[in-house]
Amino acid sequence: MSECLFCKIARKEIPAALVYEDDSLLAFKDIAPQAPVHLLIIPKAHCEGLADMTPEIAAAVGGLPRVAARLAQEQGVAASGWRLLSNCGPDSGQSVYHLHFHLLGGKPLGGRLCL
Ligand code: AMP
């Protein structure tokens, strides 16, 4: 997926503010943050979204909530609270078709999950 934006970030071909990396996952700051803490956590391997995970990517994503919890701690929002979500498909508002999870925190996020 040479033209995929997040694949290019994973390959370090375009810059991003990286906050975490291991063999299979990468996390970086969202370029247009919607909260004081807004990170994106991605599998390095390409898949379009939650509906397209290979077993290998699903295994990598299995460790993602623990990475998110660690990042929430490091970003100072573990106690105040945070949200982890992934958009899948047009109605969700997904705009980048490389699986990613938003980690949001640092302010009250509101009780509604959709409009
Ligand atoms: P989604 O709408 O769920 O597909 O989320 C895509 C997210 O990627 C948005 O929050 C964008 O602000 C973010 N984004 C787009 N381009 C970049 C980039 N180059 N670096 C970091 N975040 C980006």
mmCIF file of N, CA and C and ligand atoms in Angstrom:
data_model
loop_
_atom_site.group_PDB
_atom_site.id
_atom_site.type_symbol
_atom_site.label_atom_id
_atom_site.label_comp_id
_atom_site.label_asym_id
_atom_site.label_seq_id
_atom_site.Cartn_x
_atom_site.Cartn_y
_atom_site.Cartn_z
ATOM 1 N N MET A 1 0.847 -1.199 0.000
ATOM 2 C CA MET A 1 0.000 0.000 0.000
ATOM 3 C C MET A 1 0.882 1.248 0.000
ATOM 4 N N SER A 2 1.629 1.428 -1.077
ATOM 5 C CA SER A 2 2.645 2.465 -1.110
ATOM 6 C C SER A 2 2.050 3.862 -1.028
ATOM 7 N N GLU A 3 0.797 4.059 -1.467
ATOM 8 C CA GLU A 3 0.209 5.395 -1.468
ATOM 9 C C GLU A 3 -0.541 5.713 -0.181
ATOM 10 N N CYS A 4 -0.653 4.746 0.720
ATOM 11 C CA CYS A 4 -1.423 4.958 1.953
ATOM 12 C C CYS A 4 -0.667 5.915 2.888
ATOM 13 N N LEU A 5 -1.362 6.951 3.353
ATOM 14 C CA LEU A 5 -0.749 7.965 4.212
ATOM 15 C C LEU A 5 -0.137 7.346 5.470
ATOM 16 N N PHE A 6 -0.886 6.497 6.147
ATOM 17 C CA PHE A 6 -0.372 5.949 7.403
ATOM 18 C C PHE A 6 0.704 4.887 7.166
ATOM 19 N N CYS A 7 0.660 4.209 6.008
ATOM 20 C CA CYS A 7 1.788 3.329 5.659
ATOM 21 C C CYS A 7 3.052 4.157 5.485
ATOM 22 N N LYS A 8 2.916 5.332 4.870
ATOM 23 C CA LYS A 8 4.085 6.198 4.694
ATOM 24 C C LYS A 8 4.618 6.671 6.040
ATOM 25 N N ILE A 9 3.720 6.973 6.975
ATOM 26 C CA ILE A 9 4.168 7.347 8.325
ATOM 27 C C ILE A 9 4.857 6.158 8.985
ATOM 28 N N ALA A 10 4.285 4.966 8.820
ATOM 29 C CA ALA A 10 4.879 3.767 9.432
ATOM 30 C C ALA A 10 6.264 3.480 8.860
ATOM 31 N N ARG A 11 6.453 3.808 7.588
ATOM 32 C CA ARG A 11 7.762 3.590 6.948
ATOM 33 C C ARG A 11 8.705 4.772 7.153
ATOM 34 N N LYS A 12 8.223 5.799 7.895
ATOM 35 C CA LYS A 12 9.009 7.021 8.178
ATOM 36 C C LYS A 12 9.320 7.799 6.894
ATOM 37 N N GLU A 13 8.447 7.669 5.917
ATOM 38 C CA GLU A 13 8.639 8.422 4.674
ATOM 39 C C GLU A 13 8.087 9.835 4.779
ATOM 40 N N ILE A 14 7.104 10.019 5.669
ATOM 41 C CA ILE A 14 6.645 11.368 5.977
ATOM 42 C C ILE A 14 6.654 11.500 7.495
ATOM 43 N N PRO A 15 6.884 12.731 7.977
ATOM 44 C CA PRO A 15 7.072 12.902 9.420
ATOM 45 C C PRO A 15 5.765 12.812 10.206
ATOM 46 N N ALA A 16 5.911 12.395 11.437
ATOM 47 C CA ALA A 16 4.801 12.410 12.387
ATOM 48 C C ALA A 16 5.428 12.508 13.774
ATOM 49 N N ALA A 17 4.647 13.009 14.714
ATOM 50 C CA ALA A 17 5.122 13.135 16.094
ATOM 51 C C ALA A 17 4.907 11.798 16.794
ATOM 52 N N LEU A 18 5.883 10.925 16.680
ATOM 53 C CA LEU A 18 5.757 9.573 17.219
ATOM 54 C C LEU A 18 5.830 9.592 18.742
ATOM 55 N N VAL A 19 4.975 8.791 19.358
ATOM 56 C CA VAL A 19 5.001 8.673 20.821
ATOM 57 C C VAL A 19 5.192 7.227 21.276
ATOM 58 N N TYR A 20 5.083 6.284 20.348
ATOM 59 C CA TYR A 20 5.254 4.870 20.725
ATOM 60 C C TYR A 20 5.539 4.067 19.464
ATOM 61 N N GLU A 21 6.386 3.069 19.609
ATOM 62 C CA GLU A 21 6.629 2.149 18.498
ATOM 63 C C GLU A 21 7.067 0.810 19.050
ATOM 64 N N ASP A 22 6.516 -0.254 18.489
ATOM 65 C CA ASP A 22 7.068 -1.584 18.717
ATOM 66 C C ASP A 22 7.079 -2.305 17.368
ATOM 67 N N ASP A 23 7.245 -3.615 17.389
ATOM 68 C CA ASP A 23 7.390 -4.325 16.111
ATOM 69 C C ASP A 23 6.152 -4.210 15.225
ATOM 70 N N SER A 24 4.985 -4.115 15.832
ATOM 71 C CA SER A 24 3.759 -4.178 15.042
ATOM 72 C C SER A 24 2.861 -2.956 15.157
ATOM 73 N N LEU A 25 3.091 -2.100 16.146
ATOM 74 C CA LEU A 25 2.208 -0.945 16.362
ATOM 75 C C LEU A 25 3.013 0.346 16.372
ATOM 76 N N LEU A 26 2.326 1.429 16.006
ATOM 77 C CA LEU A 26 2.937 2.760 16.028
ATOM 78 C C LEU A 26 1.885 3.727 16.559
ATOM 79 N N ALA A 27 2.311 4.698 17.346
ATOM 80 C CA ALA A 27 1.389 5.742 17.818
ATOM 81 C C ALA A 27 2.017 7.101 17.579
ATOM 82 N N PHE A 28 1.172 8.037 17.180
ATOM 83 C CA PHE A 28 1.647 9.399 16.897
ATOM 84 C C PHE A 28 0.523 10.376 17.164
ATOM 85 N N LYS A 29 0.904 11.664 17.275
ATOM 86 C CA LYS A 29 -0.082 12.698 17.562
ATOM 87 C C LYS A 29 -0.915 12.987 16.321
ATOM 88 N N ASP A 30 -2.230 13.127 16.519
ATOM 89 C CA ASP A 30 -3.111 13.505 15.413
ATOM 90 C C ASP A 30 -2.741 14.916 14.952
ATOM 91 N N ILE A 31 -2.726 15.112 13.648
ATOM 92 C CA ILE A 31 -2.296 16.392 13.083
ATOM 93 C C ILE A 31 -3.329 17.491 13.318
ATOM 94 N N ALA A 32 -4.565 17.114 13.582
ATOM 95 C CA ALA A 32 -5.639 18.085 13.845
ATOM 96 C C ALA A 32 -6.366 17.668 15.128
ATOM 97 N N PRO A 33 -5.717 17.869 16.259
ATOM 98 C CA PRO A 33 -6.247 17.298 17.502
ATOM 99 C C PRO A 33 -7.618 17.848 17.890
ATOM 100 N N GLN A 34 -8.472 16.951 18.338
ATOM 101 C CA GLN A 34 -9.820 17.320 18.772
ATOM 102 C C GLN A 34 -9.937 17.317 20.288
ATOM 103 N N ALA A 35 -8.837 17.109 20.958
ATOM 104 C CA ALA A 35 -8.780 17.131 22.419
ATOM 105 C C ALA A 35 -7.334 17.424 22.789
ATOM 106 N N PRO A 36 -7.087 17.863 24.022
ATOM 107 C CA PRO A 36 -5.696 18.152 24.421
ATOM 108 C C PRO A 36 -4.762 16.964 24.205
ATOM 109 N N VAL A 37 -5.260 15.773 24.424
ATOM 110 C CA VAL A 37 -4.534 14.560 24.053
ATOM 111 C C VAL A 37 -5.314 13.876 22.934
ATOM 112 N N HIS A 38 -4.701 13.778 21.769
ATOM 113 C CA HIS A 38 -5.334 13.091 20.635
ATOM 114 C C HIS A 38 -4.239 12.365 19.883
ATOM 115 N N LEU A 39 -4.153 11.072 20.163
ATOM 116 C CA LEU A 39 -3.157 10.220 19.527
ATOM 117 C C LEU A 39 -3.849 9.268 18.568
ATOM 118 N N LEU A 40 -3.097 8.791 17.598
ATOM 119 C CA LEU A 40 -3.554 7.722 16.717
ATOM 120 C C LEU A 40 -2.641 6.528 16.925
ATOM 121 N N ILE A 41 -3.236 5.363 17.098
ATOM 122 C CA ILE A 41 -2.475 4.124 17.261
ATOM 123 C C ILE A 41 -2.826 3.232 16.078
ATOM 124 N N ILE A 42 -1.806 2.789 15.367
ATOM 125 C CA ILE A 42 -2.036 2.020 14.136
ATOM 126 C C ILE A 42 -1.226 0.730 14.164
ATOM 127 N N PRO A 43 -1.744 -0.319 13.483
ATOM 128 C CA PRO A 43 -0.851 -1.429 13.153
ATOM 129 C C PRO A 43 0.047 -0.973 12.015
ATOM 130 N N LYS A 44 1.302 -1.371 12.042
ATOM 131 C CA LYS A 44 2.201 -0.977 10.954
ATOM 132 C C LYS A 44 1.778 -1.606 9.623
ATOM 133 N N ALA A 45 1.287 -2.820 9.690
ATOM 134 C CA ALA A 45 0.835 -3.502 8.476
ATOM 135 C C ALA A 45 -0.483 -2.897 8.019
ATOM 136 N N HIS A 46 -0.642 -2.812 6.726
ATOM 137 C CA HIS A 46 -1.832 -2.150 6.196
ATOM 138 C C HIS A 46 -3.063 -3.035 6.254
ATOM 139 N N CYS A 47 -4.161 -2.465 6.728
ATOM 140 C CA CYS A 47 -5.492 -2.959 6.410
ATOM 141 C C CYS A 47 -6.413 -1.759 6.482
ATOM 142 N N GLU A 48 -7.526 -1.816 5.768
ATOM 143 C CA GLU A 48 -8.356 -0.618 5.618
ATOM 144 C C GLU A 48 -9.045 -0.224 6.913
ATOM 145 N N GLY A 49 -9.492 -1.214 7.677
ATOM 146 C CA GLY A 49 -10.238 -0.898 8.889
ATOM 147 C C GLY A 49 -10.566 -2.153 9.666
ATOM 148 N N LEU A 50 -11.421 -1.997 10.665
ATOM 149 C CA LEU A 50 -11.726 -3.109 11.574
ATOM 150 C C LEU A 50 -12.281 -4.328 10.851
ATOM 151 N N ALA A 51 -12.960 -4.104 9.724
ATOM 152 C CA ALA A 51 -13.598 -5.213 9.021
ATOM 153 C C ALA A 51 -12.617 -5.987 8.140
ATOM 154 N N ASP A 52 -11.396 -5.516 8.050
ATOM 155 C CA ASP A 52 -10.454 -6.084 7.082
ATOM 156 C C ASP A 52 -9.208 -6.683 7.717
ATOM 157 N N MET A 53 -9.250 -6.921 9.021
ATOM 158 C CA MET A 53 -8.048 -7.396 9.697
ATOM 159 C C MET A 53 -7.709 -8.830 9.314
ATOM 160 N N THR A 54 -6.455 -9.060 8.982
ATOM 161 C CA THR A 54 -5.951 -10.425 8.850
ATOM 162 C C THR A 54 -5.745 -10.983 10.262
ATOM 163 N N PRO A 55 -5.587 -12.286 10.397
ATOM 164 C CA PRO A 55 -5.286 -12.828 11.735
ATOM 165 C C PRO A 55 -4.039 -12.205 12.338
ATOM 166 N N GLU A 56 -3.035 -11.916 11.513
ATOM 167 C CA GLU A 56 -1.800 -11.317 12.026
ATOM 168 C C GLU A 56 -2.057 -9.907 12.570
ATOM 169 N N ILE A 57 -2.833 -9.134 11.827
ATOM 170 C CA ILE A 57 -3.130 -7.778 12.289
ATOM 171 C C ILE A 57 -4.033 -7.834 13.518
ATOM 172 N N ALA A 58 -4.990 -8.757 13.534
ATOM 173 C CA ALA A 58 -5.848 -8.893 14.715
ATOM 174 C C ALA A 58 -5.013 -9.242 15.952
ATOM 175 N N ALA A 59 -4.008 -10.064 15.763
ATOM 176 C CA ALA A 59 -3.140 -10.406 16.898
ATOM 177 C C ALA A 59 -2.391 -9.177 17.381
ATOM 178 N N ALA A 60 -1.902 -8.376 16.453
ATOM 179 C CA ALA A 60 -1.200 -7.145 16.842
ATOM 180 C C ALA A 60 -2.147 -6.192 17.557
ATOM 181 N N VAL A 61 -3.346 -6.061 17.033
ATOM 182 C CA VAL A 61 -4.322 -5.138 17.614
ATOM 183 C C VAL A 61 -4.796 -5.636 18.986
ATOM 184 N N GLY A 62 -4.651 -6.930 19.217
ATOM 185 C CA GLY A 62 -5.010 -7.461 20.535
ATOM 186 C C GLY A 62 -4.216 -6.821 21.661
ATOM 187 N N GLY A 63 -2.998 -6.393 21.346
ATOM 188 C CA GLY A 63 -2.176 -5.746 22.363
ATOM 189 C C GLY A 63 -2.372 -4.245 22.436
ATOM 190 N N LEU A 64 -3.222 -3.742 21.573
ATOM 191 C CA LEU A 64 -3.346 -2.277 21.450
ATOM 192 C C LEU A 64 -3.988 -1.612 22.672
ATOM 193 N N PRO A 65 -5.011 -2.189 23.288
ATOM 194 C CA PRO A 65 -5.567 -1.515 24.470
ATOM 195 C C PRO A 65 -4.550 -1.322 25.587
ATOM 196 N N ARG A 66 -3.655 -2.261 25.748
ATOM 197 C CA ARG A 66 -2.622 -2.085 26.786
ATOM 198 C C ARG A 66 -1.652 -0.967 26.411
ATOM 199 N N VAL A 67 -1.336 -0.865 25.132
ATOM 200 C CA VAL A 67 -0.501 0.253 24.671
ATOM 201 C C VAL A 67 -1.231 1.572 24.909
ATOM 202 N N ALA A 68 -2.534 1.579 24.616
ATOM 203 C CA ALA A 68 -3.319 2.801 24.841
ATOM 204 C C ALA A 68 -3.303 3.185 26.316
ATOM 205 N N ALA A 69 -3.463 2.213 27.187
ATOM 206 C CA ALA A 69 -3.463 2.507 28.624
ATOM 207 C C ALA A 69 -2.108 3.053 29.064
ATOM 208 N N ARG A 70 -1.053 2.494 28.524
ATOM 209 C CA ARG A 70 0.290 3.004 28.836
ATOM 210 C C ARG A 70 0.463 4.434 28.344
ATOM 211 N N LEU A 71 -0.012 4.711 27.123
ATOM 212 C CA LEU A 71 0.101 6.057 26.570
ATOM 213 C C LEU A 71 -0.750 7.043 27.361
ATOM 214 N N ALA A 72 -1.943 6.606 27.776
ATOM 215 C CA ALA A 72 -2.791 7.484 28.592
ATOM 216 C C ALA A 72 -2.068 7.863 29.880
ATOM 217 N N GLN A 73 -1.376 6.898 30.453
ATOM 218 C CA GLN A 73 -0.587 7.178 31.662
ATOM 219 C C GLN A 73 0.509 8.196 31.338
ATOM 220 N N GLU A 74 1.231 7.954 30.277
ATOM 221 C CA GLU A 74 2.347 8.841 29.915
ATOM 222 C C GLU A 74 1.877 10.249 29.554
ATOM 223 N N GLN A 75 0.691 10.329 28.982
ATOM 224 C CA GLN A 75 0.164 11.632 28.555
ATOM 225 C C GLN A 75 -0.567 12.361 29.683
ATOM 226 N N GLY A 76 -0.669 11.703 30.838
ATOM 227 C CA GLY A 76 -1.239 12.366 32.008
ATOM 228 C C GLY A 76 -2.749 12.357 32.094
ATOM 229 N N VAL A 77 -3.395 11.442 31.358
ATOM 230 C CA VAL A 77 -4.860 11.419 31.388
ATOM 231 C C VAL A 77 -5.422 10.124 31.972
ATOM 232 N N ALA A 78 -4.553 9.306 32.545
ATOM 233 C CA ALA A 78 -5.025 8.023 33.074
ATOM 234 C C ALA A 78 -6.082 8.231 34.157
ATOM 235 N N ALA A 79 -5.862 9.193 35.021
ATOM 236 C CA ALA A 79 -6.801 9.400 36.127
ATOM 237 C C ALA A 79 -8.040 10.171 35.683
ATOM 238 N N SER A 80 -7.858 11.142 34.799
ATOM 239 C CA SER A 80 -8.997 11.973 34.390
ATOM 240 C C SER A 80 -9.909 11.251 33.402
ATOM 241 N N GLY A 81 -9.364 10.315 32.660
ATOM 242 C CA GLY A 81 -10.181 9.513 31.756
ATOM 243 C C GLY A 81 -9.852 9.767 30.303
ATOM 244 N N TRP A 82 -10.158 8.789 29.480
ATOM 245 C CA TRP A 82 -9.820 8.863 28.065
ATOM 246 C C TRP A 82 -10.734 7.941 27.286
ATOM 247 N N ARG A 83 -10.685 8.067 25.978
ATOM 248 C CA ARG A 83 -11.553 7.283 25.087
ATOM 249 C C ARG A 83 -10.698 6.700 23.974
ATOM 250 N N LEU A 84 -11.014 5.467 23.597
ATOM 251 C CA LEU A 84 -10.342 4.783 22.499
ATOM 252 C C LEU A 84 -11.404 4.377 21.492
ATOM 253 N N LEU A 85 -11.264 4.817 20.243
ATOM 254 C CA LEU A 85 -12.294 4.475 19.257
ATOM 255 C C LEU A 85 -11.688 4.346 17.869
ATOM 256 N N SER A 86 -12.393 3.595 17.045
ATOM 257 C CA SER A 86 -11.969 3.422 15.657
ATOM 258 C C SER A 86 -13.171 3.598 14.747
ATOM 259 N N ASN A 87 -13.044 4.459 13.763
ATOM 260 C CA ASN A 87 -14.098 4.642 12.771
ATOM 261 C C ASN A 87 -13.945 3.599 11.673
ATOM 262 N N CYS A 88 -15.073 3.098 11.189
ATOM 263 C CA CYS A 88 -15.053 2.056 10.159
ATOM 264 C C CYS A 88 -16.112 2.350 9.112
ATOM 265 N N GLY A 89 -15.673 2.852 7.973
ATOM 266 C CA GLY A 89 -16.583 3.065 6.860
ATOM 267 C C GLY A 89 -17.179 4.459 6.817
ATOM 268 N N PRO A 90 -17.883 4.754 5.723
ATOM 269 C CA PRO A 90 -18.340 6.125 5.450
ATOM 270 C C PRO A 90 -19.190 6.748 6.550
ATOM 271 N N ASP A 91 -20.195 6.044 7.061
ATOM 272 C CA ASP A 91 -21.069 6.656 8.060
ATOM 273 C C ASP A 91 -20.332 6.980 9.357
ATOM 274 N N SER A 92 -19.232 6.324 9.603
ATOM 275 C CA SER A 92 -18.459 6.596 10.827
ATOM 276 C C SER A 92 -17.639 7.865 10.703
ATOM 277 N N GLY A 93 -17.449 8.308 9.456
ATOM 278 C CA GLY A 93 -16.580 9.460 9.220
ATOM 279 C C GLY A 93 -15.134 9.079 8.964
ATOM 280 N N GLN A 94 -14.868 7.793 8.781
ATOM 281 C CA GLN A 94 -13.487 7.385 8.512
ATOM 282 C C GLN A 94 -12.958 8.115 7.284
ATOM 283 N N SER A 95 -11.811 8.741 7.443
ATOM 284 C CA SER A 95 -11.231 9.502 6.331
ATOM 285 C C SER A 95 -9.902 8.928 5.862
ATOM 286 N N VAL A 96 -9.229 8.183 6.718
ATOM 287 C CA VAL A 96 -7.983 7.527 6.337
ATOM 288 C C VAL A 96 -8.219 6.021 6.404
ATOM 289 N N TYR A 97 -8.075 5.352 5.262
ATOM 290 C CA TYR A 97 -8.405 3.930 5.190
ATOM 291 C C TYR A 97 -7.175 3.055 5.452
ATOM 292 N N HIS A 98 -6.600 3.305 6.619
ATOM 293 C CA HIS A 98 -5.596 2.433 7.240
ATOM 294 C C HIS A 98 -6.053 2.340 8.690
ATOM 295 N N LEU A 99 -6.318 1.138 9.154
ATOM 296 C CA LEU A 99 -6.869 0.948 10.503
ATOM 297 C C LEU A 99 -6.139 1.808 11.533
ATOM 298 N N HIS A 100 -6.913 2.536 12.318
ATOM 299 C CA HIS A 100 -6.322 3.359 13.372
ATOM 300 C C HIS A 100 -7.311 3.537 14.502
ATOM 301 N N PHE A 101 -6.763 3.751 15.676
ATOM 302 C CA PHE A 101 -7.568 3.994 16.875
ATOM 303 C C PHE A 101 -7.215 5.371 17.402
ATOM 304 N N HIS A 102 -8.249 6.166 17.662
ATOM 305 C CA HIS A 102 -8.061 7.469 18.276
ATOM 306 C C HIS A 102 -8.015 7.291 19.793
ATOM 307 N N LEU A 103 -6.997 7.870 20.428
ATOM 308 C CA LEU A 103 -6.955 7.956 21.893
ATOM 309 C C LEU A 103 -7.161 9.428 22.240
ATOM 310 N N LEU A 104 -8.261 9.705 22.920
ATOM 311 C CA LEU A 104 -8.667 11.082 23.211
ATOM 312 C C LEU A 104 -8.757 11.288 24.710
ATOM 313 N N GLY A 105 -8.311 12.446 25.158
ATOM 314 C CA GLY A 105 -8.441 12.762 26.578
ATOM 315 C C GLY A 105 -7.953 14.164 26.861
ATOM 316 N N GLY A 106 -7.992 14.508 28.133
ATOM 317 C CA GLY A 106 -7.488 15.820 28.547
ATOM 318 C C GLY A 106 -8.570 16.852 28.718
ATOM 319 N N LYS A 107 -9.825 16.475 28.472
ATOM 320 C CA LYS A 107 -10.976 17.340 28.730
ATOM 321 C C LYS A 107 -12.198 16.435 28.842
ATOM 322 N N PRO A 108 -13.289 16.924 29.401
ATOM 323 C CA PRO A 108 -14.508 16.113 29.384
ATOM 324 C C PRO A 108 -14.927 15.865 27.927
ATOM 325 N N LEU A 109 -15.104 14.608 27.576
ATOM 326 C CA LEU A 109 -15.363 14.251 26.181
ATOM 327 C C LEU A 109 -16.844 14.200 25.846
ATOM 328 N N GLY A 110 -17.694 14.391 26.830
ATOM 329 C CA GLY A 110 -19.123 14.378 26.555
ATOM 330 C C GLY A 110 -19.680 12.977 26.593
ATOM 331 N N GLY A 111 -20.971 12.886 26.835
ATOM 332 C CA GLY A 111 -21.598 11.583 26.980
ATOM 333 C C GLY A 111 -22.079 10.982 25.687
ATOM 334 N N ARG A 112 -22.190 11.793 24.640
ATOM 335 C CA ARG A 112 -22.719 11.278 23.380
ATOM 336 C C ARG A 112 -21.587 10.714 22.532
ATOM 337 N N LEU A 113 -21.831 9.598 21.907
ATOM 338 C CA LEU A 113 -20.837 8.994 21.028
ATOM 339 C C LEU A 113 -21.101 9.305 19.564
ATOM 340 N N CYS A 114 -22.286 9.893 19.297
ATOM 341 C CA CYS A 114 -22.566 10.323 17.932
ATOM 342 C C CYS A 114 -23.543 11.480 17.979
ATOM 343 N N LEU A 115 -23.714 12.131 16.823
ATOM 344 C CA LEU A 115 -24.563 13.323 16.760
ATOM 345 C C LEU A 115 -26.007 12.971 17.073
HETATM 346 P P1 AMP B 1 -10.604 9.120 10.749
HETATM 347 O O1 AMP B 1 -11.518 10.268 10.395
HETATM 348 O O2 AMP B 1 -11.150 8.264 11.858
HETATM 349 O O3 AMP B 1 -10.214 8.322 9.525
HETATM 350 O O4 AMP B 1 -9.299 9.774 11.358
HETATM 351 C C1 AMP B 1 -8.208 10.154 10.583
HETATM 352 C C2 AMP B 1 -7.376 11.064 11.437
HETATM 353 O O5 AMP B 1 -6.102 11.185 10.856
HETATM 354 C C3 AMP B 1 -7.937 12.475 11.593
HETATM 355 O O6 AMP B 1 -8.178 12.745 12.967
HETATM 356 C C4 AMP B 1 -6.838 13.352 10.997
HETATM 357 O O7 AMP B 1 -6.673 14.570 11.684
HETATM 358 C C5 AMP B 1 -5.630 12.460 11.141
HETATM 359 N N1 AMP B 1 -4.535 12.723 10.211
HETATM 360 C C6 AMP B 1 -4.607 12.921 8.879
HETATM 361 N N2 AMP B 1 -3.389 13.104 8.355
HETATM 362 C C7 AMP B 1 -2.510 13.020 9.380
HETATM 363 C C8 AMP B 1 -1.085 13.113 9.477
HETATM 364 N N3 AMP B 1 -0.313 13.332 8.406
HETATM 365 N N4 AMP B 1 -0.521 12.983 10.699
HETATM 366 C C9 AMP B 1 -1.286 12.769 11.787
HETATM 367 N N5 AMP B 1 -2.629 12.654 11.764
HETATM 368 C C10 AMP B 1 -3.236 12.782 10.572
#
